[in-house]
mmCIF file of the C-alpha atoms, coordinates in Angstrom:
data_MODEL
# 
_entry.id   MODEL 
# 
loop_
_atom_site.group_PDB 
_atom_site.id 
_atom_site.type_symbol 
_atom_site.label_atom_id 
_atom_site.label_alt_id 
_atom_site.label_comp_id 
_atom_site.label_asym_id 
_atom_site.label_entity_id 
_atom_site.label_seq_id 
_atom_site.pdbx_PDB_ins_code 
_atom_site.Cartn_x 
_atom_site.Cartn_y 
_atom_site.Cartn_z 
_atom_site.occupancy 
_atom_site.B_iso_or_equiv 
_atom_site.pdbx_formal_charge 
_atom_site.auth_seq_id 
_atom_site.auth_comp_id 
_atom_site.auth_asym_id 
_atom_site.auth_atom_id 
_atom_site.pdbx_PDB_model_num 
ATOM 1  C CA . SER A 1 1  ? 2.257   -56.487 -1.598  1.00 0.00 ? 1  SER A CA 1 
ATOM 2  C CA . PHE A 1 2  ? 1.000   -52.916 -1.409  1.00 0.00 ? 2  PHE A CA 1 
ATOM 3  C CA . ARG A 1 3  ? 4.424   -51.486 -0.522  1.00 0.00 ? 3  ARG A CA 1 
ATOM 4  C CA . LEU A 1 4  ? 6.028   -53.235 -3.470  1.00 0.00 ? 4  LEU A CA 1 
ATOM 5  C CA . ARG A 1 5  ? 3.392   -51.848 -5.856  1.00 0.00 ? 5  ARG A CA 1 
ATOM 6  C CA . ILE A 1 6  ? 3.945   -48.355 -4.462  1.00 0.00 ? 6  ILE A CA 1 
ATOM 7  C CA . ALA A 1 7  ? 7.723   -48.690 -4.854  1.00 0.00 ? 7  ALA A CA 1 
ATOM 8  C CA . ARG A 1 8  ? 7.278   -49.774 -8.475  1.00 0.00 ? 8  ARG A CA 1 
ATOM 9  C CA . LEU A 1 9  ? 4.868   -46.922 -9.095  1.00 0.00 ? 9  LEU A CA 1 
ATOM 10 C CA . LYS A 1 10 ? 7.254   -44.355 -7.634  1.00 0.00 ? 10 LYS A CA 1 
ATOM 11 C CA . ASN A 1 11 ? 10.123  -45.641 -9.754  1.00 0.00 ? 11 ASN A CA 1 
ATOM 12 C CA . SER A 1 12 ? 8.097   -45.777 -12.948 1.00 0.00 ? 12 SER A CA 1 
ATOM 13 C CA . CYS A 1 13 ? 6.422   -42.374 -12.752 1.00 0.00 ? 13 CYS A CA 1 
ATOM 14 C CA . LYS A 1 14 ? 8.636   -39.994 -10.821 1.00 0.00 ? 14 LYS A CA 1 
ATOM 15 C CA . GLY A 1 15 ? 8.318   -37.351 -13.522 1.00 0.00 ? 15 GLY A CA 1 
ATOM 16 C CA . ALA A 1 16 ? 4.656   -38.113 -14.113 1.00 0.00 ? 16 ALA A CA 1 
ATOM 17 C CA . ALA A 1 17 ? 3.841   -37.468 -10.452 1.00 0.00 ? 17 ALA A CA 1 
ATOM 18 C CA . ALA A 1 18 ? 4.960   -33.828 -10.611 1.00 0.00 ? 18 ALA A CA 1 
ATOM 19 C CA . PRO A 1 19 ? 1.747   -32.584 -12.287 1.00 0.00 ? 19 PRO A CA 1 
ATOM 20 C CA . MET A 1 20 ? -0.330  -34.480 -9.709  1.00 0.00 ? 20 MET A CA 1 
ATOM 21 C CA . ILE A 1 21 ? 1.613   -32.900 -6.841  1.00 0.00 ? 21 ILE A CA 1 
ATOM 22 C CA . GLU A 1 22 ? 1.183   -29.470 -8.418  1.00 0.00 ? 22 GLU A CA 1 
ATOM 23 C CA . ARG A 1 23 ? -2.549  -30.109 -8.795  1.00 0.00 ? 23 ARG A CA 1 
ATOM 24 C CA . MET A 1 24 ? -2.803  -31.097 -5.122  1.00 0.00 ? 24 MET A CA 1 
ATOM 25 C CA . HIS A 1 25 ? -0.921  -27.950 -4.053  1.00 0.00 ? 25 HIS A CA 1 
ATOM 26 C CA . ASN A 1 26 ? -3.132  -25.731 -6.217  1.00 0.00 ? 26 ASN A CA 1 
ATOM 27 C CA . HIS A 1 27 ? -6.294  -27.413 -4.943  1.00 0.00 ? 27 HIS A CA 1 
ATOM 28 C CA . ALA A 1 28 ? -5.274  -26.753 -1.346  1.00 0.00 ? 28 ALA A CA 1 
ATOM 29 C CA . GLU A 1 29 ? -4.432  -23.108 -2.094  1.00 0.00 ? 29 GLU A CA 1 
ATOM 30 C CA . VAL A 1 30 ? -7.803  -22.460 -3.779  1.00 0.00 ? 30 VAL A CA 1 
ATOM 31 C CA . HIS A 1 31 ? -10.148 -24.576 -1.651  1.00 0.00 ? 31 HIS A CA 1 
ATOM 32 C CA . TYR A 1 32 ? -8.488  -24.307 1.775   1.00 0.00 ? 32 TYR A CA 1 
ATOM 33 C CA . LYS A 1 33 ? -11.671 -22.963 3.407   1.00 0.00 ? 33 LYS A CA 1 
ATOM 34 C CA . GLY A 1 34 ? -13.736 -26.003 2.478   1.00 0.00 ? 34 GLY A CA 1 
ATOM 35 C CA . GLU A 1 35 ? -14.377 -28.471 5.255   1.00 0.00 ? 35 GLU A CA 1 
ATOM 36 C CA . ASP A 1 36 ? -14.718 -31.362 2.818   1.00 0.00 ? 36 ASP A CA 1 
ATOM 37 C CA . ILE A 1 37 ? -11.399 -30.805 1.059   1.00 0.00 ? 37 ILE A CA 1 
ATOM 38 C CA . SER A 1 38 ? -9.419  -33.996 0.716   1.00 0.00 ? 38 SER A CA 1 
ATOM 39 C CA . LEU A 1 39 ? -7.428  -35.914 -1.828  1.00 0.00 ? 39 LEU A CA 1 
ATOM 40 C CA . GLN A 1 40 ? -10.705 -37.493 -2.909  1.00 0.00 ? 40 GLN A CA 1 
ATOM 41 C CA . THR A 1 41 ? -12.113 -34.107 -3.959  1.00 0.00 ? 41 THR A CA 1 
ATOM 42 C CA . ILE A 1 42 ? -9.291  -33.354 -6.410  1.00 0.00 ? 42 ILE A CA 1 
ATOM 43 C CA . SER A 1 43 ? -10.037 -34.006 -10.064 1.00 0.00 ? 43 SER A CA 1 
ATOM 44 C CA . PHE A 1 44 ? -7.262  -35.353 -12.245 1.00 0.00 ? 44 PHE A CA 1 
ATOM 45 C CA . GLY A 1 45 ? -9.242  -35.467 -15.478 1.00 0.00 ? 45 GLY A CA 1 
ATOM 46 C CA . ASN A 1 46 ? -9.067  -38.869 -17.148 1.00 0.00 ? 46 ASN A CA 1 
ATOM 47 C CA . LEU A 1 47 ? -6.485  -40.100 -14.645 1.00 0.00 ? 47 LEU A CA 1 
ATOM 48 C CA . THR A 1 48 ? -8.054  -41.543 -11.507 1.00 0.00 ? 48 THR A CA 1 
ATOM 49 C CA . PRO A 1 49 ? -5.343  -42.511 -9.035  1.00 0.00 ? 49 PRO A CA 1 
ATOM 50 C CA . THR A 1 50 ? -6.492  -44.199 -5.860  1.00 0.00 ? 50 THR A CA 1 
ATOM 51 C CA . GLN A 1 51 ? -6.332  -42.328 -2.582  1.00 0.00 ? 51 GLN A CA 1 
ATOM 52 C CA . PRO A 1 52 ? -3.641  -44.573 -1.030  1.00 0.00 ? 52 PRO A CA 1 
ATOM 53 C CA . ILE A 1 53 ? -1.407  -43.920 -4.036  1.00 0.00 ? 53 ILE A CA 1 
ATOM 54 C CA . LEU A 1 54 ? -2.003  -40.165 -3.809  1.00 0.00 ? 54 LEU A CA 1 
ATOM 55 C CA . VAL A 1 55 ? -1.156  -40.236 -0.107  1.00 0.00 ? 55 VAL A CA 1 
ATOM 56 C CA . VAL A 1 56 ? 2.171   -41.941 -0.781  1.00 0.00 ? 56 VAL A CA 1 
ATOM 57 C CA . ILE A 1 57 ? 3.028   -39.773 -3.789  1.00 0.00 ? 57 ILE A CA 1 
ATOM 58 C CA . PHE A 1 58 ? 2.291   -36.551 -1.891  1.00 0.00 ? 58 PHE A CA 1 
ATOM 59 C CA . LYS A 1 59 ? 4.207   -37.648 1.202   1.00 0.00 ? 59 LYS A CA 1 
ATOM 60 C CA . GLU A 1 60 ? 7.217   -38.755 -0.832  1.00 0.00 ? 60 GLU A CA 1 
ATOM 61 C CA . ALA A 1 61 ? 7.286   -35.535 -2.845  1.00 0.00 ? 61 ALA A CA 1 
ATOM 62 C CA . THR A 1 62 ? 6.712   -33.061 0.000   1.00 0.00 ? 62 THR A CA 1 
ATOM 63 C CA . GLY A 1 63 ? 7.794   -34.864 3.156   1.00 0.00 ? 63 GLY A CA 1 
ATOM 64 C CA . GLN A 1 64 ? 4.421   -34.267 4.800   1.00 0.00 ? 64 GLN A CA 1 
ATOM 65 C CA . SER A 1 65 ? 0.867   -35.490 4.605   1.00 0.00 ? 65 SER A CA 1 
ATOM 66 C CA . PHE A 1 66 ? -1.743  -33.643 2.558   1.00 0.00 ? 66 PHE A CA 1 
ATOM 67 C CA . SER A 1 67 ? -3.711  -32.829 5.721   1.00 0.00 ? 67 SER A CA 1 
ATOM 68 C CA . ASN A 1 68 ? -0.627  -31.287 7.359   1.00 0.00 ? 68 ASN A CA 1 
ATOM 69 C CA . TYR A 1 69 ? 0.052   -29.283 4.213   1.00 0.00 ? 69 TYR A CA 1 
ATOM 70 C CA . LEU A 1 70 ? -3.575  -28.132 4.111   1.00 0.00 ? 70 LEU A CA 1 
ATOM 71 C CA . ASN A 1 71 ? -3.379  -27.020 7.747   1.00 0.00 ? 71 ASN A CA 1 
ATOM 72 C CA . GLN A 1 72 ? -0.238  -25.019 6.951   1.00 0.00 ? 72 GLN A CA 1 
ATOM 73 C CA . VAL A 1 73 ? -2.021  -23.349 4.037   1.00 0.00 ? 73 VAL A CA 1 
ATOM 74 C CA . ARG A 1 74 ? -4.968  -22.472 6.283   1.00 0.00 ? 74 ARG A CA 1 
ATOM 75 C CA . ILE A 1 75 ? -2.676  -20.984 8.937   1.00 0.00 ? 75 ILE A CA 1 
ATOM 76 C CA . LYS A 1 76 ? -0.741  -18.989 6.350   1.00 0.00 ? 76 LYS A CA 1 
ATOM 77 C CA . LYS A 1 77 ? -3.933  -17.661 4.741   1.00 0.00 ? 77 LYS A CA 1 
ATOM 78 C CA . GLY A 1 78 ? -5.340  -16.760 8.159   1.00 0.00 ? 78 GLY A CA 1 
ATOM 79 C CA . GLN A 1 79 ? -2.183  -14.878 9.095   1.00 0.00 ? 79 GLN A CA 1 
ATOM 80 C CA . ASN A 1 80 ? -2.232  -12.996 5.800   1.00 0.00 ? 80 ASN A CA 1 
ATOM 81 C CA . ALA A 1 81 ? -5.885  -12.039 6.325   1.00 0.00 ? 81 ALA A CA 1 
ATOM 82 C CA . ALA A 1 82 ? -5.132  -10.770 9.841   1.00 0.00 ? 82 ALA A CA 1 
ATOM 83 C CA . GLU A 1 83 ? -2.350  -8.468  8.617   1.00 0.00 ? 83 GLU A CA 1 
# 
């Protein structure tokens, strides 16, 4: 099942997921103004994880969805610009 594959993936690549999470964070910080920003727009070089796997990895690592994180980045950047 999908959940079993995700559980195996999480157990097998906990350390390997850290660079992907960092890449997702950096992408949000740089491209937060873009309307088309999503997990699909992030390049991982030769590695091409599927979107459902990225969703699970990001949620497990941060405790929130990528879209929620992106909204927080946008709010923070807007507040900083207003100051």
